[in-house]
Coordinates of C-alpha atoms in Angstrom, one line a residue:
Chain V
X357 CA -34.0 -37.9 166.3
X358 CA -34.1 -34.6 164.5
X359 CA -30.7 -33.6 165.8
X360 CA -29.2 -37.0 165.1
X361 CA -30.4 -36.8 161.5
X362 CA -29.3 -33.1 161.2
X363 CA -25.8 -33.9 162.5
X364 CA -25.5 -36.9 160.2
X365 CA -26.7 -34.9 157.2
X366 CA -24.2 -32.1 158.1
X367 CA -21.5 -34.6 158.2
X368 CA -22.5 -35.8 154.7
X369 CA -22.7 -32.3 153.5
X370 CA -19.0 -31.8 154.5
X371 CA -18.2 -34.2 151.7
X372 CA -20.5 -32.4 149.4
X373 CA -18.6 -29.2 150.1
X374 CA -15.2 -30.9 149.7
X375 CA -16.1 -32.0 146.2
X376 CA -17.6 -28.7 145.4
X377 CA -14.5 -26.8 146.7
X378 CA -12.0 -29.1 145.2
X379 CA -13.7 -29.0 141.8
X380 CA -13.8 -25.2 141.7
X381 CA -10.2 -24.9 142.9
X382 CA -8.8 -27.0 140.1
X383 CA -11.4 -26.8 137.3
X384 CA -11.6 -23.0 137.2
X385 CA -7.9 -22.5 136.2
X386 CA -7.9 -25.8 134.2
X387 CA -10.9 -24.7 132.3
X388 CA -9.0 -21.6 131.3
X389 CA -6.1 -23.7 130.0
X390 CA -8.5 -25.9 128.0
X391 CA -10.2 -22.8 126.5
X392 CA -6.9 -21.6 125.3
X393 CA -6.4 -25.0 123.7
X394 CA -9.7 -24.9 122.0
X395 CA -8.8 -21.5 120.5
X396 CA -5.2 -22.4 119.7
X397 CA -3.9 -21.4 116.3
X398 CA -2.1 -24.8 116.2
X399 CA -4.7 -27.1 114.6
X400 CA -3.7 -30.4 116.2
X401 CA -4.1 -29.0 119.8
X402 CA -7.4 -27.4 118.9
X403 CA -8.6 -30.7 117.5
X404 CA -7.6 -32.8 120.5
X405 CA -9.1 -30.4 123.0
X406 CA -12.3 -30.1 121.0
X407 CA -12.7 -33.9 120.8
X408 CA -11.9 -34.2 124.5
X409 CA -14.6 -31.6 125.4
X410 CA -17.0 -33.3 123.1
X411 CA -16.5 -36.6 124.8
X412 CA -16.8 -35.2 128.3
X413 CA -19.8 -33.0 127.6
X414 CA -21.4 -35.7 125.5
X415 CA -21.5 -38.4 128.1
X416 CA -23.2 -38.5 131.5
X417 CA -21.2 -37.4 134.5
X418 CA -22.4 -40.6 136.3
X419 CA -20.8 -42.7 133.6
X420 CA -17.5 -40.7 133.9
X421 CA -17.6 -41.5 137.7
X422 CA -17.8 -45.2 136.9
X423 CA -15.0 -45.0 134.4
X424 CA -12.6 -43.1 136.6
X425 CA -13.4 -45.3 139.6
X426 CA -13.3 -48.7 137.9
X427 CA -11.1 -48.6 134.8
X428 CA -7.7 -48.0 136.4
X429 CA -8.2 -51.0 138.5
X430 CA -9.2 -53.1 135.6
X431 CA -6.1 -52.0 133.7
X432 CA -4.0 -52.9 136.6
X433 CA -5.5 -56.4 136.8
X434 CA -5.2 -56.9 133.1
X435 CA -1.5 -55.7 133.1
X436 CA -0.7 -58.1 135.9
X437 CA -2.2 -61.0 134.2
X438 CA -0.6 -60.2 130.9
X439 CA 2.8 -60.7 132.6
X440 CA 4.8 -58.4 130.4
X441 CA 8.4 -58.5 131.6
X442 CA 9.8 -55.1 130.8
X443 CA 11.2 -53.1 133.8
X444 CA 9.4 -49.9 132.9
X445 CA 6.1 -51.6 132.3
X446 CA 6.5 -53.6 135.5
X447 CA 6.8 -50.4 137.5
X448 CA 3.8 -49.0 135.7
X449 CA 1.9 -52.2 136.5
X450 CA 2.8 -52.0 140.1
X451 CA 1.7 -48.4 140.2
X452 CA -1.6 -49.2 138.4
X453 CA -2.4 -52.1 140.7
X454 CA -2.4 -49.7 143.6
X455 CA -5.3 -48.1 141.8
X456 CA -7.6 -51.0 142.6
X457 CA -8.0 -49.5 146.0
X458 CA -8.3 -46.0 144.7
X459 CA -10.0 -43.8 147.2
X460 CA -13.6 -43.2 146.3
X461 CA -13.4 -39.6 147.1
X462 CA -10.3 -39.1 145.0
X463 CA -12.1 -40.7 142.0
X464 CA -15.0 -38.3 142.6
X465 CA -12.6 -35.4 142.6
X466 CA -11.0 -36.4 139.4
X467 CA -14.3 -37.1 137.5
X468 CA -15.8 -33.8 138.7
X469 CA -12.7 -31.8 137.9
X470 CA -12.4 -33.2 134.4
X471 CA -16.2 -32.8 133.7
X472 CA -16.4 -29.2 135.0
X473 CA -13.2 -28.0 133.4
X474 CA -14.7 -28.8 130.1
X475 CA -17.9 -26.9 130.8
X476 CA -16.0 -24.0 132.2
X477 CA -13.7 -23.9 129.2
X478 CA -16.6 -23.3 126.9
X479 CA -17.9 -20.5 129.1
X480 CA -14.4 -18.9 129.1
X481 CA -14.2 -19.3 125.3
X482 CA -17.5 -17.7 124.8
X483 CA -16.5 -14.8 127.1
X484 CA -13.1 -14.3 125.5
X485 CA -14.4 -14.5 121.9
X486 CA -17.1 -11.9 122.7
X487 CA -14.5 -9.2 123.5
X488 CA -14.4 -6.8 120.4
X489 CA -11.2 -7.0 118.4
X490 CA -10.8 -3.2 118.9
X491 CA -9.8 -3.8 122.5
X492 CA -6.8 -6.0 121.4
X493 CA -5.9 -3.5 118.7
X494 CA -6.0 -0.6 121.1
X495 CA -3.6 -2.5 123.4
X496 CA -1.4 -3.4 120.4
X497 CA -1.0 0.2 119.1
X498 CA -0.1 1.2 122.7
X499 CA 2.8 -1.2 122.6
X500 CA 1.5 -3.8 125.0
X501 CA 2.6 -7.4 124.9
X502 CA 0.1 -10.2 124.4
X503 CA 0.0 -11.1 128.0
X504 CA -0.4 -7.5 129.1
X505 CA -3.4 -7.2 126.8
X506 CA -4.9 -10.3 128.2
X507 CA -4.4 -9.6 131.8
X508 CA -4.7 -5.8 131.9
X509 CA -7.3 -5.2 129.2
X510 CA -9.3 -8.3 128.3
X511 CA -9.6 -10.4 131.5
X512 CA -11.8 -8.2 133.7
X513 CA -14.2 -7.7 130.8
X514 CA -14.3 -11.4 130.3
X515 CA -15.0 -12.0 133.9
X516 CA -17.8 -9.5 133.9
X517 CA -19.4 -11.3 130.9
X518 CA -19.0 -14.8 132.3
X519 CA -20.4 -14.2 135.8
X520 CA -24.0 -15.1 134.9
X521 CA -23.3 -18.3 132.9
X522 CA -20.6 -19.2 135.5
X523 CA -23.0 -18.8 138.4
X524 CA -25.5 -21.1 136.7
X525 CA -22.9 -23.8 136.2
X526 CA -21.6 -23.5 139.7
X527 CA -25.1 -23.9 141.2
X528 CA -25.5 -27.0 139.0
X529 CA -22.2 -28.3 140.4
X530 CA -23.6 -28.1 144.0
X531 CA -26.5 -30.4 143.0
X532 CA -24.4 -32.7 140.8
X533 CA -22.4 -33.7 143.8
X534 CA -25.3 -36.0 144.7
X535 CA -24.1 -38.2 141.8
X536 CA -21.1 -39.5 143.9
X537 CA -23.7 -41.6 145.6
X538 CA -23.2 -44.0 142.8
X539 CA -19.7 -44.9 143.7
X540 CA -20.6 -44.9 147.4
X541 CA -19.1 -41.7 148.6
X542 CA -20.9 -40.6 151.7
X543 CA -22.5 -37.4 151.0
X544 CA -25.7 -35.8 152.3
X545 CA -28.2 -37.9 150.4
X546 CA -26.3 -41.1 151.1
X547 CA -26.5 -40.4 154.8
X548 CA -30.2 -39.6 154.5
X549 CA -30.8 -42.9 152.7
X550 CA -29.2 -44.8 155.7
X551 CA -32.1 -43.6 157.9
X552 CA -34.5 -44.8 155.3
X553 CA -32.9 -48.2 155.3
X554 CA -32.3 -48.7 159.0
X555 CA -35.2 -46.7 160.6
X556 CA -37.7 -46.7 157.8
X557 CA -37.8 -42.8 157.8
X558 CA -38.4 -40.9 154.6
X559 CA -38.3 -37.4 155.9
X560 CA -34.5 -37.2 156.3
X561 CA -34.3 -37.7 152.5
X562 CA -36.5 -34.7 151.8
X563 CA -34.8 -32.8 154.5
X564 CA -31.5 -32.9 152.5
X565 CA -33.2 -30.4 150.1
X566 CA -32.9 -27.7 152.8
X567 CA -29.1 -28.1 152.8
X568 CA -28.8 -27.7 149.0
X569 CA -31.3 -24.7 149.1
X570 CA -29.5 -23.0 151.9
X571 CA -26.1 -23.3 150.3
X572 CA -27.3 -22.3 146.8
X573 CA -29.1 -19.4 148.4
X574 CA -25.8 -18.2 149.7
X575 CA -24.1 -18.7 146.4
X576 CA -26.9 -16.7 144.6
X577 CA -26.4 -13.8 147.0
X578 CA -22.6 -14.0 146.4
X579 CA -23.0 -13.9 142.6
X580 CA -25.5 -11.1 142.8
X581 CA -23.0 -9.2 144.9
X582 CA -20.2 -9.8 142.4
X583 CA -22.4 -8.8 139.5
X584 CA -23.4 -5.6 141.3
X585 CA -19.7 -4.9 142.1
X586 CA -18.8 -5.0 138.4
X587 CA -21.7 -2.8 137.4
X588 CA -19.5 0.3 137.4
X589 CA -18.4 -0.3 133.8
X590 CA -20.1 -1.5 130.7
X591 CA -18.4 -3.4 128.0
Chain K
X1371 CA 15.1 12.7 103.3
X1372 CA 11.6 13.4 104.6
X1373 CA 10.6 12.6 108.1
X1374 CA 8.2 9.8 107.0
X1375 CA 8.8 7.9 103.9
X1376 CA 6.3 5.3 102.7
X1377 CA 7.5 3.4 99.7
X1378 CA 5.5 1.1 97.4
X1379 CA 3.2 -0.3 100.1
X1380 CA 1.0 -3.2 98.9
X1381 CA -1.6 -5.2 100.7
X1382 CA -4.0 -7.9 99.6
X1383 CA -6.4 -10.1 101.5
X1384 CA -6.5 -13.4 99.7
X1385 CA -6.8 -12.5 96.0
X1386 CA -8.3 -9.0 96.7
X1387 CA -5.7 -6.3 96.3
X1388 CA -6.7 -3.6 98.7
X1389 CA -3.6 -1.5 98.3
X1390 CA -1.7 -1.5 95.1
X1391 CA 1.5 0.3 95.4
X1392 CA 1.3 3.4 97.5
X1393 CA 4.2 5.8 98.1
X1394 CA 4.2 9.2 99.8
X1395 CA 6.4 11.2 102.2
X1396 CA 5.7 13.6 105.0
X1397 CA 7.8 16.3 106.6
X1398 CA 7.9 16.8 110.4
X1399 CA 4.9 18.8 111.6
X1400 CA 3.0 18.3 108.4
X1401 CA -0.7 17.2 108.4
X1402 CA -1.8 14.8 105.8
X1403 CA -5.4 14.1 105.1
X1404 CA -6.5 11.0 103.2
X1405 CA -9.8 11.1 101.5
X1406 CA -11.7 8.7 99.3
X1407 CA -14.8 6.6 99.1
X1408 CA -15.4 3.5 101.3
X1409 CA -13.4 0.5 100.1
X1410 CA -10.6 2.6 98.6
X1411 CA -8.1 1.2 101.0
X1412 CA -7.6 4.3 103.2
X1413 CA -8.1 2.5 106.5
X1414 CA -6.0 -0.5 105.4
X1415 CA -3.2 1.8 104.6
X1416 CA -3.4 3.4 108.1
X1417 CA -3.5 -0.1 109.7
X1418 CA -0.4 -1.1 107.7
X1419 CA 1.5 1.9 109.1
X1420 CA 0.4 0.8 112.6
X1421 CA 1.3 -2.8 112.1
X1422 CA -2.2 -4.0 112.7
X1423 CA -1.9 -5.4 109.2
X1424 CA 1.3 -6.6 107.7
X1425 CA 1.9 -5.1 104.3
X1426 CA 2.8 -7.6 101.5
X1427 CA 5.3 -5.2 100.0
X1428 CA 7.0 -1.9 100.5
X1429 CA 9.0 -0.1 103.2
X1430 CA 8.3 2.4 105.9
X1431 CA 11.0 4.8 107.0
X1432 CA 10.7 7.2 109.9
X1433 CA 13.4 9.7 110.6
X1434 CA 15.9 7.8 108.5
X1435 CA 15.2 4.5 110.3
X1436 CA 13.6 1.7 108.3
X1437 CA 11.0 0.4 110.7
X1438 CA 9.3 -1.9 108.2
X1439 CA 10.5 -3.7 105.2
X1440 CA 8.2 -6.3 103.7
X1441 CA 11.1 -8.4 102.6
X1442 CA 12.0 -9.0 106.2
X1443 CA 8.4 -8.9 107.5
X1444 CA 8.3 -12.5 108.7
X1445 CA 11.5 -12.1 110.7
X1446 CA 10.3 -9.3 112.9
X1447 CA 10.0 -10.4 116.5
X1448 CA 7.1 -9.3 118.7
X1449 CA 9.5 -6.9 120.6
X1450 CA 10.7 -5.3 117.4
X1451 CA 7.2 -4.8 116.1
X1452 CA 6.2 -3.3 119.5
X1453 CA 9.1 -0.9 119.3
X1454 CA 8.4 0.2 115.8
X1455 CA 4.7 0.6 116.5
X1456 CA 5.5 3.2 119.1
X1457 CA 6.6 5.5 116.4
X1458 CA 2.9 5.8 115.5
X1459 CA -0.2 6.5 117.5
X1460 CA -3.6 5.5 116.3
X1461 CA -7.1 6.9 117.1
X1462 CA -9.8 4.5 116.1
X1463 CA -13.2 5.2 114.6
X1464 CA -14.8 3.3 117.5
X1465 CA -12.6 4.9 120.2
X1466 CA -11.8 1.5 121.8
X1467 CA -11.2 2.9 125.3
X1468 CA -10.8 0.3 128.0
X1469 CA -14.2 0.3 129.7
X1470 CA -13.1 -0.9 133.1
X1471 CA -10.7 2.0 133.6
X1472 CA -11.4 5.7 134.3
X1473 CA -10.4 8.3 131.7
X1474 CA -7.2 9.0 133.7
X1475 CA -6.3 5.4 134.0
X1476 CA -6.9 4.8 130.3
X1477 CA -4.2 7.4 129.6
X1478 CA -1.9 6.1 132.3
X1479 CA -2.0 2.4 131.6
X1480 CA 0.3 2.0 128.7
X1481 CA 2.9 4.4 130.2
X1482 CA 2.8 2.3 133.4
X1483 CA 3.3 -0.9 131.5
X1484 CA 6.2 0.6 129.5
X1485 CA 7.5 2.2 132.7
X1486 CA 8.0 5.6 131.0
X1487 CA 8.5 7.4 134.3
X1488 CA 7.7 7.4 138.0
X1489 CA 4.1 7.0 139.0
X1490 CA 3.9 10.7 139.8
X1491 CA 5.4 11.7 136.5
X1492 CA 3.0 9.5 134.6
X1493 CA 0.0 10.8 136.4
X1494 CA 1.0 14.4 136.0
X1495 CA 1.6 13.9 132.3
X1496 CA -1.8 12.1 131.9
X1497 CA -3.6 14.9 133.7
X1498 CA -1.9 17.5 131.5
X1499 CA -3.0 15.6 128.3
X1500 CA -6.5 15.3 129.5
X1501 CA -6.5 18.9 130.4
X1502 CA -5.3 19.7 126.9
X1503 CA -8.2 18.0 125.2
X1504 CA -10.5 19.8 127.7
X1505 CA -11.4 17.0 130.0
X1506 CA -9.8 17.9 133.3
X1507 CA -13.2 17.6 135.0
X1508 CA -13.7 14.1 133.7
X1509 CA -10.6 12.4 135.0
X1510 CA -12.4 9.9 137.1
X1511 CA -15.3 9.1 134.8
X1512 CA -15.6 5.7 133.2
X1513 CA -16.0 5.6 129.4
X1514 CA -19.7 4.6 129.8
X1515 CA -20.2 7.9 131.6
X1516 CA -18.8 10.0 128.8
X1517 CA -20.3 11.1 125.5
X1518 CA -18.9 9.8 122.2
X1519 CA -17.0 13.1 121.7
X1520 CA -15.5 13.0 125.2
X1521 CA -14.5 9.3 124.7
X1522 CA -12.7 10.2 121.4
X1523 CA -10.9 13.1 123.2
X1524 CA -9.7 10.6 125.9
X1525 CA -8.6 8.3 123.1
X1526 CA -6.5 11.2 121.6
X1527 CA -4.9 11.9 125.0
X1528 CA -4.2 8.2 125.4
X1529 CA -2.5 8.0 122.0
X1530 CA -0.4 11.1 122.9
X1531 CA 0.7 9.6 126.2
X1532 CA 3.4 7.6 124.5
X1533 CA 4.7 10.6 122.5
X1534 CA 4.5 9.0 119.1
X1535 CA 6.3 10.6 116.2
X1536 CA 3.3 10.4 114.0
X1537 CA -0.3 10.4 115.1
X1538 CA -2.9 8.6 112.9
X1539 CA -6.6 9.1 112.9
X1540 CA -9.0 6.5 111.4
X1541 CA -12.2 8.4 110.6
X1542 CA -12.2 9.9 114.1
X1543 CA -15.6 11.5 113.8
X1544 CA -17.5 8.8 111.8
X1545 CA -19.0 7.1 114.8
X1546 CA -20.2 10.4 116.4
X1547 CA -23.4 12.3 116.4
X1548 CA -23.1 15.3 114.1
X1549 CA -23.3 17.7 117.1
X1550 CA -20.3 16.0 118.7
X1551 CA -17.9 16.1 115.8
X1552 CA -17.0 19.7 116.4
X1553 CA -15.3 19.2 119.7
X1554 CA -13.1 16.4 118.4
X1555 CA -12.2 18.3 115.2
X1556 CA -11.3 21.2 117.5
X1557 CA -9.0 19.0 119.5
X1558 CA -7.2 17.8 116.4
X1559 CA -6.8 21.3 115.1
X1560 CA -5.2 22.3 118.4
X1561 CA -2.7 19.5 117.9
X1562 CA -1.8 20.9 114.5
X1563 CA -0.9 24.2 116.1
X1564 CA 1.4 22.4 118.4
X1565 CA 3.4 21.1 115.4
X1566 CA 2.4 17.5 115.4
X1567 CA 2.9 15.2 112.4
X1568 CA -0.5 13.7 111.6
X1569 CA -2.2 11.5 109.1
X1570 CA -6.0 11.8 109.1
X1571 CA -8.3 9.5 107.3
X1572 CA -11.6 11.4 107.1
X1573 CA -14.9 12.0 105.4
X1574 CA -15.1 15.6 106.7
X1575 CA -14.0 17.5 103.5
X1576 CA -14.2 20.9 105.1
X1577 CA -12.0 19.8 107.9
X1578 CA -9.5 18.2 105.6
X1579 CA -9.4 21.4 103.6
X1580 CA -8.7 23.6 106.6
X1581 CA -6.4 21.5 108.7
X1582 CA -4.3 19.6 106.2
X1583 CA -1.1 20.7 104.5
X1584 CA -1.3 17.9 102.0
X1585 CA -4.2 15.8 100.7
X1586 CA -4.2 12.4 99.2
X1587 CA -7.3 11.2 97.3
X1588 CA -7.3 7.4 97.2
X1589 CA -9.3 5.3 94.8
X1590 CA -9.1 1.5 94.2
X1591 CA -6.0 1.1 96.3
X1592 CA -3.8 3.7 94.6
X1593 CA -3.2 7.4 95.1
X1594 CA -5.4 9.0 92.4
X1595 CA -4.2 12.5 93.2
X1596 CA -2.0 14.1 95.8
X1597 CA -1.5 17.8 96.4
X1598 CA -2.1 20.8 98.6
X1599 CA -5.8 21.5 99.7
X1600 CA -6.0 24.3 97.1
X1601 CA -4.8 22.0 94.3
X1602 CA -7.1 19.2 95.2
X1603 CA -10.2 21.1 96.1
X1604 CA -10.0 24.0 93.7
X1605 CA -8.3 22.4 90.6
X1606 CA -8.5 18.7 90.7
X1607 CA -6.5 17.2 87.9
X1608 CA -8.1 13.8 87.9
X1609 CA -11.7 13.4 86.8
X1610 CA -12.2 10.8 89.5
X1611 CA -11.2 13.3 92.1
X1612 CA -13.5 15.9 90.7
X1613 CA -16.4 13.5 90.6
X1614 CA -15.7 12.4 94.2
X1615 CA -15.6 15.9 95.6
X1616 CA -18.7 16.9 93.6
X1617 CA -20.7 14.0 95.1
X1618 CA -19.6 14.6 98.6
X1619 CA -20.5 18.3 98.2
X1620 CA -24.0 17.3 97.0
X1621 CA -24.4 15.0 100.0
X1622 CA -23.5 17.8 102.3
X1623 CA -26.2 19.9 100.7
X1624 CA -28.9 17.3 101.4

């Protein structure tokens, strides 16, 4: 039984890892773009991004999962029943109606990417704004372009400063993946619950903690290593 | 026409006029020291010359070429500003070295980005510059491993790397412990002997007296008095200048 459970949980953990990996892959760069938006000198962009970040950080991720999963389908149904007869709209309706059968995992990806981009963007913003103005000015008087200053002078200093808050957020992400349970994506806890329902076993549920702990242990080691690697300079 | 001509520079922040019409000129190889109490606009003037601030009025002419004209200020592209900027080098009060790079790389970086030569040429030139400021044994140290005086000397080498026509110093020793100012002042003196055109904003009166060919005393955003070190220090014409020199002398005594 132990091996059956372990294998089943491992299978669930693959989905956990998929959500984790996909979220990092897209949200890390997207967060940087959002952070530029929230620091933009163009007020309307700054305003829109700030409102967006406020909404996403101000509502539960679980609720966002529901919205991403259910709302496109609802819109599709509504659009079909409204019978608007304009070619462009028809195409849109057709496309939206396919969303009713949107893949659960895809919905989870989208919700997590949006949610974590917003959190990451605030970490980036904090890091970028903490770099002293003198660093930019030193680059300017040496004739560097704005992008050279960002990539050659500022970026590594920002990375050094954001590793601790980033590692915190990324470890939270590992545990947050359990939320996809609510839209029936099979992950490690979902698979454990099946044993509770069918075999009356509780221990598989507690056993899932080992998977999270082991993975977060690895991440902790990795972040510790990165911090140590960047210890050669102080900023 | 003089090598550097600064004409009628004005700068205000909001309603506060920090610089109210400043003009001066400098010959090639001359050293100008700007003295004055805090808030007199010395640093702002230097920042205007380096395009870190955009002056609201006036012109800057180097070697006959108008590199800044406030009337056209808004039309300058980033590329034009970068090019004009390279006429000047700036050494900051807080050094502002790039912490993630070694001393050598700090000096090399801008040359590499501007592609001023082959990798070997750039490295050789950077080594020479660091040697000149007495840091040939510190090439591979990171800024955090260097003392303030050493960091400032790296910053001098870094500014020289792009061979600017005019080298500017913004209170280069103000952030240093007293026992470290000597090494930096010595490095600047050595530059004077190699015929560099320099503008130095400083609180070190003795240094200004000995190194400068020309002194400007600034007060309330204007040039209160301008002259040779003898004229300013021995026979100040303005009462304000005399009072300022007197009080700084007294502070030295304490």
